[in-house]
mmCIF file of C-alpha atoms in Angstrom:
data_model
loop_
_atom_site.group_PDB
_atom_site.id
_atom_site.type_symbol
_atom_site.label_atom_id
_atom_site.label_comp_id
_atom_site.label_asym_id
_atom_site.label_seq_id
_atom_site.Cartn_x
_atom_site.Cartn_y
_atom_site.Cartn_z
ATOM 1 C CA UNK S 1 -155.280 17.131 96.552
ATOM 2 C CA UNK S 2 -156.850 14.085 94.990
ATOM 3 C CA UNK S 3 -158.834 14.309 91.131
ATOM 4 C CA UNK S 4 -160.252 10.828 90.842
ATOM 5 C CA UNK S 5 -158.631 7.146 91.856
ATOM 6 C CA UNK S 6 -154.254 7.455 92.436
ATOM 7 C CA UNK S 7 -154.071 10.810 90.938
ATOM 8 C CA UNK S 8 -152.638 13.528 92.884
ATOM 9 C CA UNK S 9 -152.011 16.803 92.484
ATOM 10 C CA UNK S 10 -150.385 19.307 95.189
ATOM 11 C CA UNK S 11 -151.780 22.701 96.157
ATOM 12 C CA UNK S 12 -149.261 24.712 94.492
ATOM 13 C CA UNK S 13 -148.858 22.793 91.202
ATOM 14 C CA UNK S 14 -153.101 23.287 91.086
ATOM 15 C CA UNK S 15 -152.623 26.978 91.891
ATOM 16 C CA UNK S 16 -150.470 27.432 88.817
ATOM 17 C CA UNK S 17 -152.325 25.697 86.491
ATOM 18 C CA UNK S 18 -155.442 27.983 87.271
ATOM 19 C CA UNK S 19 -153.204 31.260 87.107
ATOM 20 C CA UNK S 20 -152.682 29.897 83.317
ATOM 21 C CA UNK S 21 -155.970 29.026 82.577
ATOM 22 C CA UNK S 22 -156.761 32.528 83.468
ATOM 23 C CA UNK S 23 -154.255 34.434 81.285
ATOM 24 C CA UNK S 24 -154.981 32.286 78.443
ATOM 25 C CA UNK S 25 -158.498 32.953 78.458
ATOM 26 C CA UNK S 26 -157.841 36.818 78.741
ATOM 27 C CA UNK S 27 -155.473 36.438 76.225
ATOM 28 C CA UNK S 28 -158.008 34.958 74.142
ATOM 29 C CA UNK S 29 -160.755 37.415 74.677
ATOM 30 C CA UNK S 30 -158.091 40.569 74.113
ATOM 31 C CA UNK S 31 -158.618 41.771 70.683
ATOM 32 C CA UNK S 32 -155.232 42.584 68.780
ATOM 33 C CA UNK S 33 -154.002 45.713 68.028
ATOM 34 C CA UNK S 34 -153.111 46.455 64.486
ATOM 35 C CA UNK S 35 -150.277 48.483 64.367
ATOM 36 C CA UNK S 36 -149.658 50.982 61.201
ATOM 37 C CA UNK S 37 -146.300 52.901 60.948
ATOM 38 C CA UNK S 38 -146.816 55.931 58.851
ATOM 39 C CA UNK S 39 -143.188 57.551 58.170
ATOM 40 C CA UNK S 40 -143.298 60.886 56.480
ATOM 41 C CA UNK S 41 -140.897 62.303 54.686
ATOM 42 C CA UNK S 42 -141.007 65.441 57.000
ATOM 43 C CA UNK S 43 -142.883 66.891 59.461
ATOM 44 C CA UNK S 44 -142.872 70.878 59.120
ATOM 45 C CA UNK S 45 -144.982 71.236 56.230
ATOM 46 C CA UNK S 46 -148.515 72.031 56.376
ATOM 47 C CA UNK S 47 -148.603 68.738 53.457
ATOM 48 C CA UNK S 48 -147.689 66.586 56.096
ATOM 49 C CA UNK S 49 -149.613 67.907 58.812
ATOM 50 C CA UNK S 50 -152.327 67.163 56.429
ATOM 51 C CA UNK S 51 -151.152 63.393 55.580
ATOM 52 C CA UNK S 52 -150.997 63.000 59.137
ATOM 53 C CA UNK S 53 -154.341 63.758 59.836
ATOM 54 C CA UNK S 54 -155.614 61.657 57.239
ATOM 55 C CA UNK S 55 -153.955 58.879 58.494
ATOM 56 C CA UNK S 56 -155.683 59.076 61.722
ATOM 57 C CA UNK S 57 -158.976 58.968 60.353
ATOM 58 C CA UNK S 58 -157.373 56.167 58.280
ATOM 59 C CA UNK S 59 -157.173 54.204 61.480
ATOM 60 C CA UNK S 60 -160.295 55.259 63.069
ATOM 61 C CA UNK S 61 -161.645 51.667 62.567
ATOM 62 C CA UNK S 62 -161.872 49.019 65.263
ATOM 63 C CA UNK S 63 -158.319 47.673 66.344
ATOM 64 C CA UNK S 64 -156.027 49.806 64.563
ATOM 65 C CA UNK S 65 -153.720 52.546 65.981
ATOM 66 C CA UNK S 66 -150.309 54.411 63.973
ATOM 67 C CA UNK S 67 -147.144 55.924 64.885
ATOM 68 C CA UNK S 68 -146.275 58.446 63.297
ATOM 69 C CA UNK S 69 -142.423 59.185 62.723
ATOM 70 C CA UNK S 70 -140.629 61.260 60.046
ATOM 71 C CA UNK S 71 -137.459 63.069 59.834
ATOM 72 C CA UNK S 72 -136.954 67.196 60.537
ATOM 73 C CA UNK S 73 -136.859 67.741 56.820
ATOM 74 C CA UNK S 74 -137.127 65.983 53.006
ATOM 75 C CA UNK S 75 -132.841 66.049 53.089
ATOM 76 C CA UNK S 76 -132.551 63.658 55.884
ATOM 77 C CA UNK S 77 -132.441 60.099 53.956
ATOM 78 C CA UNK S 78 -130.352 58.340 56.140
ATOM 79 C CA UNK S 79 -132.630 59.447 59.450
ATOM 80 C CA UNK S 80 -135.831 58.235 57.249
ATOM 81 C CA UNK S 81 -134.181 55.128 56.861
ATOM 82 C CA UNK S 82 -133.439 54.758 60.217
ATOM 83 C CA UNK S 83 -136.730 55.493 61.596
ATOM 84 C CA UNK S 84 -137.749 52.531 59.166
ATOM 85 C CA UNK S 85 -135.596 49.904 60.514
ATOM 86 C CA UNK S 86 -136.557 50.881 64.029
ATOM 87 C CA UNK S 87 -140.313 50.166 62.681
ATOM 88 C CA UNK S 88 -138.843 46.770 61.541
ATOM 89 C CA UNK S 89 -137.414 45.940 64.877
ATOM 90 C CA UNK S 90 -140.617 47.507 66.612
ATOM 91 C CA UNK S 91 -142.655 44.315 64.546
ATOM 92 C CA UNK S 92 -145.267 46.553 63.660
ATOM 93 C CA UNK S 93 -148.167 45.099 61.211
ATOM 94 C CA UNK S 94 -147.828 47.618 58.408
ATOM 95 C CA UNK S 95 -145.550 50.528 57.401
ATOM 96 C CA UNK S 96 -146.802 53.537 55.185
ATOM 97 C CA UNK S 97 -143.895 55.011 53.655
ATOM 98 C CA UNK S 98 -143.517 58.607 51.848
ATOM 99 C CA UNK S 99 -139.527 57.466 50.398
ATOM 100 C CA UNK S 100 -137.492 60.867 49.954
ATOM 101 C CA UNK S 101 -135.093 59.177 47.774
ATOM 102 C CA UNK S 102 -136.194 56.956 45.225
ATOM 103 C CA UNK S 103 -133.306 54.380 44.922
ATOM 104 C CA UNK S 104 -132.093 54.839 48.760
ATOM 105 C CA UNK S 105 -134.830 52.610 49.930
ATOM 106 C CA UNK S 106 -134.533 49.786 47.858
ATOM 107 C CA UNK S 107 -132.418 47.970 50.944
ATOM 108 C CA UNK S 108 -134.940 48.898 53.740
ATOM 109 C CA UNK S 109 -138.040 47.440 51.457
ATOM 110 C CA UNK S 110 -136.015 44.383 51.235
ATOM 111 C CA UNK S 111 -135.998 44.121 55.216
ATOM 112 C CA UNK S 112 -139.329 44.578 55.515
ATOM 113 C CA UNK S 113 -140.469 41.941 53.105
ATOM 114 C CA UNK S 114 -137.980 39.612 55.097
ATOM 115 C CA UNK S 115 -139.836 40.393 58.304
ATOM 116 C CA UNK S 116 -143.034 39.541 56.347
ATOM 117 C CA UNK S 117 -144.371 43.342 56.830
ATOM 118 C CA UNK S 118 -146.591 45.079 54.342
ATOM 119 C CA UNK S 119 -145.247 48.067 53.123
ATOM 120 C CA UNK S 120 -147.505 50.423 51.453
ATOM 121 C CA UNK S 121 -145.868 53.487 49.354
ATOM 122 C CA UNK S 122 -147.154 56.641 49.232
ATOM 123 C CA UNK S 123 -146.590 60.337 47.985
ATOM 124 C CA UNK S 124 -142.841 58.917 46.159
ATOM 125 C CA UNK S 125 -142.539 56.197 44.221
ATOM 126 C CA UNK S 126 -139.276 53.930 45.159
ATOM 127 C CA UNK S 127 -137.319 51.557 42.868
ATOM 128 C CA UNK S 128 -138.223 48.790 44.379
ATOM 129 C CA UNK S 129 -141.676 46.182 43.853
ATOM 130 C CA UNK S 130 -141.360 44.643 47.329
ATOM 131 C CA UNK S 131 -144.388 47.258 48.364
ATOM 132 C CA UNK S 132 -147.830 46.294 48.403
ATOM 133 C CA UNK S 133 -149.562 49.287 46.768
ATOM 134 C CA UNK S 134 -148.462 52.985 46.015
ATOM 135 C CA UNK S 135 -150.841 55.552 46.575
ATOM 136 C CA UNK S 136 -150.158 59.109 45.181
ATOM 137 C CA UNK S 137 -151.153 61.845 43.344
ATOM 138 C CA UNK S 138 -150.204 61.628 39.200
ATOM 139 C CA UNK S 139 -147.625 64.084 39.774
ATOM 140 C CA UNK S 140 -146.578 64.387 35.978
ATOM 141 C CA UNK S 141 -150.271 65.705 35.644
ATOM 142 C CA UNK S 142 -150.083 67.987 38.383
ATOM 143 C CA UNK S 143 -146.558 68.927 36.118
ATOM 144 C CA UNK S 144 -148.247 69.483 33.008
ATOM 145 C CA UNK S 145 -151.721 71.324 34.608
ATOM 146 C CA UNK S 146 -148.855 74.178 35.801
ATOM 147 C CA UNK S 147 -146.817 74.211 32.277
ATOM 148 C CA UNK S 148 -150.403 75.006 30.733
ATOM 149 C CA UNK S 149 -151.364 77.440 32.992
ATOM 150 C CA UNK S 150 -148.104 79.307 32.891
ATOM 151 C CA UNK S 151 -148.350 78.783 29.148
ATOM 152 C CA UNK S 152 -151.803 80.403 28.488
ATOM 153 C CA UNK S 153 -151.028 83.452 31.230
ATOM 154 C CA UNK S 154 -147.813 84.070 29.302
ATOM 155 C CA UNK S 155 -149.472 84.140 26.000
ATOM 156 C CA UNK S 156 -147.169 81.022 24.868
ATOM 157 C CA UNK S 157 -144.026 83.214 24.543
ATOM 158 C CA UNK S 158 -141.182 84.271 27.134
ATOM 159 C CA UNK S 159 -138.379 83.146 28.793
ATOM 160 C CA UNK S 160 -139.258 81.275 32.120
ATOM 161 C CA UNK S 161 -137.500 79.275 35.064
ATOM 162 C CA UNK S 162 -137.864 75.957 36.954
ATOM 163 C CA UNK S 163 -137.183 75.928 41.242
ATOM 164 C CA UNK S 164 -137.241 72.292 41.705
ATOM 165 C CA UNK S 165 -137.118 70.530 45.007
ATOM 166 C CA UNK S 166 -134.193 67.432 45.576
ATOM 167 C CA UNK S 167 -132.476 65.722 43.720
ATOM 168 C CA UNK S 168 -133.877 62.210 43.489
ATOM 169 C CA UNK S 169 -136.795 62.505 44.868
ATOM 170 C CA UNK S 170 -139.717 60.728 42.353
ATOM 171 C CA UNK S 171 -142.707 62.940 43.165
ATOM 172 C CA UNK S 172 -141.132 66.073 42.747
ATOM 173 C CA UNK S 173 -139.190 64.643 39.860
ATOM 174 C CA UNK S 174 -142.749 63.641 37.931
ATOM 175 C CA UNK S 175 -144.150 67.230 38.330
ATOM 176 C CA UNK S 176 -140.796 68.296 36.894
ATOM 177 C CA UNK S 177 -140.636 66.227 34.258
ATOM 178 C CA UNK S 178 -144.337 66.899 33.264
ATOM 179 C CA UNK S 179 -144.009 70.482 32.923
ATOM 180 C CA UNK S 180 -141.034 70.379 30.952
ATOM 181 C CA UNK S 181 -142.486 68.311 28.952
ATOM 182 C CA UNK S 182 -146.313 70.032 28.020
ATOM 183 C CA UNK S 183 -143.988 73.135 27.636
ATOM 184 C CA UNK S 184 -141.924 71.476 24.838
ATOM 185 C CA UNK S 185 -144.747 70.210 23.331
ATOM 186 C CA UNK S 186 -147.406 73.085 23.814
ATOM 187 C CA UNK S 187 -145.566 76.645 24.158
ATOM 188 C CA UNK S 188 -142.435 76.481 21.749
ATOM 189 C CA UNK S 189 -142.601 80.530 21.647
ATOM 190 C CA UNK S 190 -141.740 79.612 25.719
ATOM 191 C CA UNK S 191 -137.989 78.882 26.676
ATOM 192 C CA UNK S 192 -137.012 77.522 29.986
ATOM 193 C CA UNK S 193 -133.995 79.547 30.542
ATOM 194 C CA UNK S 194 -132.417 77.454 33.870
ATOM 195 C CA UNK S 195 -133.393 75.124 36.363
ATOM 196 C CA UNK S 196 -132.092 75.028 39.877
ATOM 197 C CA UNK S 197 -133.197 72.968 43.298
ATOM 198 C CA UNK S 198 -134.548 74.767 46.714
ATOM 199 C CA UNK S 199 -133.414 71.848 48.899
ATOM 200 C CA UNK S 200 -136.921 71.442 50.264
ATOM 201 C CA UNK S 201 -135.923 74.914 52.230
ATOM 202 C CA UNK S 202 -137.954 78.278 52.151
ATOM 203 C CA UNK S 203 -134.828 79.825 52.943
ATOM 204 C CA UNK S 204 -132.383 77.953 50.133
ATOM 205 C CA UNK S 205 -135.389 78.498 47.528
ATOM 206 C CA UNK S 206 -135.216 82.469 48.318
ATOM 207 C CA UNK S 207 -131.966 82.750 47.584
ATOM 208 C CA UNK S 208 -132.236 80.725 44.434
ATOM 209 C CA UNK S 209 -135.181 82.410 43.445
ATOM 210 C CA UNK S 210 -133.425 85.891 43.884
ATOM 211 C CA UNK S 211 -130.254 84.739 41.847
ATOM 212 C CA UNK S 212 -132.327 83.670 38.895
ATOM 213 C CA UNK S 213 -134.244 87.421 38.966
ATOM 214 C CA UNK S 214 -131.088 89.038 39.154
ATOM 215 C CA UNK S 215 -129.282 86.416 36.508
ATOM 216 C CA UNK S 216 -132.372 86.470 34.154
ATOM 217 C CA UNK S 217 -133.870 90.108 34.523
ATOM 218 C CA UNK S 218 -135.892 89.218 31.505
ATOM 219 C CA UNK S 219 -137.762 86.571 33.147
ATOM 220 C CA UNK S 220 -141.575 86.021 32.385
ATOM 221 C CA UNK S 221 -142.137 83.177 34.693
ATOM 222 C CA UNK S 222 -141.349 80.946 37.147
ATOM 223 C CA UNK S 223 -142.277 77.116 38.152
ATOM 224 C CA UNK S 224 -141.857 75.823 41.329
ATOM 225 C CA UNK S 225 -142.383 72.185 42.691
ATOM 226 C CA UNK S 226 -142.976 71.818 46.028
ATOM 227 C CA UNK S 227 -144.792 74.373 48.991
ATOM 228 C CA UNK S 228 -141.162 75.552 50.525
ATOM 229 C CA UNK S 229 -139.873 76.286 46.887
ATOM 230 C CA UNK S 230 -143.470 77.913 46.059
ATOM 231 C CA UNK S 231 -143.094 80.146 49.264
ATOM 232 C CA UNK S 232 -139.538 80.940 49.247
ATOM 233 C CA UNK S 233 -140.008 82.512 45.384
ATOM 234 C CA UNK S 234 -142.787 84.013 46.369
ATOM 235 C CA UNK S 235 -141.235 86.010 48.916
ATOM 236 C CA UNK S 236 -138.336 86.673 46.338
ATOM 237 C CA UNK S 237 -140.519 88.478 44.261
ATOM 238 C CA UNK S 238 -142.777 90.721 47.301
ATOM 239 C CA UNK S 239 -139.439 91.898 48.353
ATOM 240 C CA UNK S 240 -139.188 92.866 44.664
ATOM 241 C CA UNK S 241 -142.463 94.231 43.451
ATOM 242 C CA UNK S 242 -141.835 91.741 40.548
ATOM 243 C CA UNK S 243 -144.500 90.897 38.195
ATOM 244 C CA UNK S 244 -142.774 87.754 37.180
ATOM 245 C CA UNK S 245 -146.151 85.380 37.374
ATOM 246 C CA UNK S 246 -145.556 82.099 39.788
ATOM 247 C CA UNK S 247 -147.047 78.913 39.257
ATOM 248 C CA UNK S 248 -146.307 77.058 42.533
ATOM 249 C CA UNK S 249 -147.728 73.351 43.624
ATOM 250 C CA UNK S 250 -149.135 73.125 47.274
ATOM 251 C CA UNK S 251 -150.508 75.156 49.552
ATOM 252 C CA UNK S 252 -150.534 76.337 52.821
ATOM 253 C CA UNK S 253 -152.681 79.319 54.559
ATOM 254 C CA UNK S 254 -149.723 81.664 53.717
ATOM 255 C CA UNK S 255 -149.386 80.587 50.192
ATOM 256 C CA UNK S 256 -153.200 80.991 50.094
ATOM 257 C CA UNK S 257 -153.021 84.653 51.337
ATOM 258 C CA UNK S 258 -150.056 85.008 48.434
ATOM 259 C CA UNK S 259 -152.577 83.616 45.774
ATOM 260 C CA UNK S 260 -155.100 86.126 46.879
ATOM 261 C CA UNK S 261 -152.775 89.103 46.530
ATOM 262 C CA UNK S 262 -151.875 88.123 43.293
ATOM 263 C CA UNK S 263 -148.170 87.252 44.597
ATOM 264 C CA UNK S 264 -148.723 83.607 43.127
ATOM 265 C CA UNK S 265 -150.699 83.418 40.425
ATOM 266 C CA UNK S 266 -152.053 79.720 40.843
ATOM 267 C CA UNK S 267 -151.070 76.641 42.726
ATOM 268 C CA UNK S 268 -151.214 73.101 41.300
ATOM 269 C CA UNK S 269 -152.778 71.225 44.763
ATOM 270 C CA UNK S 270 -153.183 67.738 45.986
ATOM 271 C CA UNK S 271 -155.201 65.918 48.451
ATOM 272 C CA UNK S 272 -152.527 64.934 51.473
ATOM 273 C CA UNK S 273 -155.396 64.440 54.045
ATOM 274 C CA UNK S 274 -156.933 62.057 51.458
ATOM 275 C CA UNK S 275 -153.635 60.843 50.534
ATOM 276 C CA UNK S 276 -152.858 60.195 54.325
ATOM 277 C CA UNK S 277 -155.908 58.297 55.003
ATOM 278 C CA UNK S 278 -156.057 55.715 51.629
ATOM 279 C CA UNK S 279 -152.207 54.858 52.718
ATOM 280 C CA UNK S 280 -154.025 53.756 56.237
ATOM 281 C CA UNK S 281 -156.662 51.911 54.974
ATOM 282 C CA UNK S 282 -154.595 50.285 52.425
ATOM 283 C CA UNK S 283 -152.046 48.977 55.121
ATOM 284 C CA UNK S 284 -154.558 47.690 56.970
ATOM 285 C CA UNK S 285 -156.490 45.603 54.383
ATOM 286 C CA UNK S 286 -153.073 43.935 53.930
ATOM 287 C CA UNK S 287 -152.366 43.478 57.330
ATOM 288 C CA UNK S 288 -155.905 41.710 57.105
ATOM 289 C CA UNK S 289 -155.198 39.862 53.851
ATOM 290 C CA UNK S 290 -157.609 41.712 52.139
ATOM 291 C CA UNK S 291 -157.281 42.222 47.915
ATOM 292 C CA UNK S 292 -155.252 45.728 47.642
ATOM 293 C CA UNK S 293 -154.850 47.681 44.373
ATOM 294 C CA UNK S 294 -151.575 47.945 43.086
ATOM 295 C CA UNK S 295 -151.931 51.552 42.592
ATOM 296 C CA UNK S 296 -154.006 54.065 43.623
ATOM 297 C CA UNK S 297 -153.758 58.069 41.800
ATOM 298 C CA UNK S 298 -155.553 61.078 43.321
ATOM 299 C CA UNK S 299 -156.010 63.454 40.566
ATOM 300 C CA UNK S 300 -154.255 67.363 41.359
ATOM 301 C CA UNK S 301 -156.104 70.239 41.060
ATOM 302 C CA UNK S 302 -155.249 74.056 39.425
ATOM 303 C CA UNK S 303 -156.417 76.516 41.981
ATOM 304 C CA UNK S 304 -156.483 80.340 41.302
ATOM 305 C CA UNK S 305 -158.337 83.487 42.243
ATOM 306 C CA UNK S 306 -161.174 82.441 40.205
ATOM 307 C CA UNK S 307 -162.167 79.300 42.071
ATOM 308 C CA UNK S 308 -160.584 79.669 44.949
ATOM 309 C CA UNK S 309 -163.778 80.219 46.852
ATOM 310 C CA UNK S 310 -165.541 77.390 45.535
ATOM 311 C CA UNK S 311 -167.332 74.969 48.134
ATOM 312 C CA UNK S 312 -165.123 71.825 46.451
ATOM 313 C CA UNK S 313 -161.954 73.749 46.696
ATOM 314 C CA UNK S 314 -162.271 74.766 50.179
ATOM 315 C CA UNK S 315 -163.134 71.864 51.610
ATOM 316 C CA UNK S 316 -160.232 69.748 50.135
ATOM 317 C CA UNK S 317 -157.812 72.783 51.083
ATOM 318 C CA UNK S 318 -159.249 73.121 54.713
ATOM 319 C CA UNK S 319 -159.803 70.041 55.983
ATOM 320 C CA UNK S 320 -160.142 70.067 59.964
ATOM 321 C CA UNK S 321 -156.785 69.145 61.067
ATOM 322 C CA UNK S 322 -157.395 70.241 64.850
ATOM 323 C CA UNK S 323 -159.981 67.809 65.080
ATOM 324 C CA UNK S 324 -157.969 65.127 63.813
ATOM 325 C CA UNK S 325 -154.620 65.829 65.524
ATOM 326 C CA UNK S 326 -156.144 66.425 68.995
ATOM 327 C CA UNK S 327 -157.286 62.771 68.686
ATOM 328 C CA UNK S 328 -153.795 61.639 68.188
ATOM 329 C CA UNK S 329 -152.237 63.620 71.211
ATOM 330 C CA UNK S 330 -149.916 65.540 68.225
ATOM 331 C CA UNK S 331 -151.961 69.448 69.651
#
């Protein structure tokens, strides 16, 4: 084949450089893909259900999908880790990470940064700066709104006890640390008698929950810090007809049901679906090299029988997961 005066080009070599020409220009015209990796630190509780689908609706802008990948359970640091490293390898554009452990991470963060991909914290804080922007409710506010509550139902005075969650965990650790705190400083007639962790398990917190009864059979009150701890107490005290008054933090339909018994007396909740989707939309304004805050706080809220059945309340505690999770293939 001849193009002009003494060049020459064969058939084949021709036939080649128009199969390239093609696949460039669809290449071109293919829009990318942004790719957000949103790791939970579990999957089982109705909280993360919740994050999850608010990180779909996160991506539901053009070009943007997730994967979502947690571990079975909030004890598994070494699996979370894991599943972290395998979205480093994976070159994803963004990770969203809920850290169970706040010092454990520090050496996966470092990766990430190496492999020049955003990582935005949320739920935990880590210690670590190599993050982007850490979005999360101000858990040592959601700590002190239950030490008042539990305060002002017990009249300031009694002898009360703390179910906390992990050990290490920051989120958890905050709420803690916040009701211990507004108790010291608000209710000195109130003495916090022990302290002991649920593991993150309904069925660990039970047990703990019926050892402090039967340890403390004085007890006034009890603060828990997480939705397993808040539902394995409460089931402690059905089983006993106690009238020990639980403050718990989360919620979930059955702790809901509990609340309107009179089981728990009020819950100390956050906003995971709205938590879910700012981690999302954060990721992706760094993927896009958009201006990110450095930190971003969703306010808790007390919820008892008395506004429980406000319009506000029920629509941040029944958000339409279904319609979310159907989208992603997850039901």
């Amino acid at each position: 084949m001849r193009f002009g005066r003494g060049l020459q080009v064969s058939f084949p070599a021709f036939r080649t450089f128009l199969i390239l020409a093609v696949c460039l220009l669809a290449n071109c015209n293919r829009k990318h893909v942004t790719t957000i990796a949103v790791i939970p630190k579990a999957s089982a509780d109705i909280f993360w259900q919740s994050v999850h689908a608010g990180a779909v609706k996160g991506s539901w802008s053009d070009g943007v999908r997730i994967v979502w990948d947690g571990p079975p359970n909030e004890t598994d640091i070494a699996g979370e880790m894991q599943i972290v490293e395998t979205m480093i390898n994976r070159q994803v554009d963004a990770i969203a990470l809920a850290p169970s452990d706040r010092s454990a991470f520090k050496i996966v963060l470092n990766r990430a940064a190496e492999a020049h991909i955003p990582v935005v914290v949320y739920d935990s804080g880590v210690d670590s700066d190599r993050y982007v922007s850490f979005v999360a409710t101000d858990n040592y506010l959601g700590g002190k709104l239950g030490a008042d509550r539990l305060g002002a139902i017990l009249h300031g005075k009694g002898e009360i006890v703390m179910i906390k969650t992990t050990p290490g965990g920051a989120s958890t650790m905050a709420r803690e640390e916040g009701f211990r705190q507004e108790i010291a400083a608000k209710f000195p007639g109130i003495q916090i008698l022990d302290e002991r962790f649920g593991m993150a398990s309904i069925a660990q917190s039970l047990t703990v929950a019926e050892n402090m009864l039967t340890a403390h059979p004085g007890l006034s009150g009890i603060f828990c810090s997480n939705e397993s701890g808040t539902e394995g107490t409460a089931q402690a005290l059905k089983a006993r007809h106690s009238r020990v008054k639980l403050v718990g933090f989360d919620f979930s339909p059955l702790l809901l049901d509990e609340l309107r018994e009179g089981v728990i007396d009020s819950l100390v909740v956050q906003d995971p679906f709205g938590m879910g989707e700012q981690a999302v939309e954060t990721a992706v304004k760094a993927v896009r090299h958009e201006k990110t805050p450095r930190q971003i706080f969703l306010p808790p809220r007390l919820v008892n029988a008395e506004n429980l059945n406000r319009p506000d309340v029920q629509a941040q505690l029944n958000p339409d997961l279904e319609k979310y999770l159907r989208t992603s293939g997850t039901l």
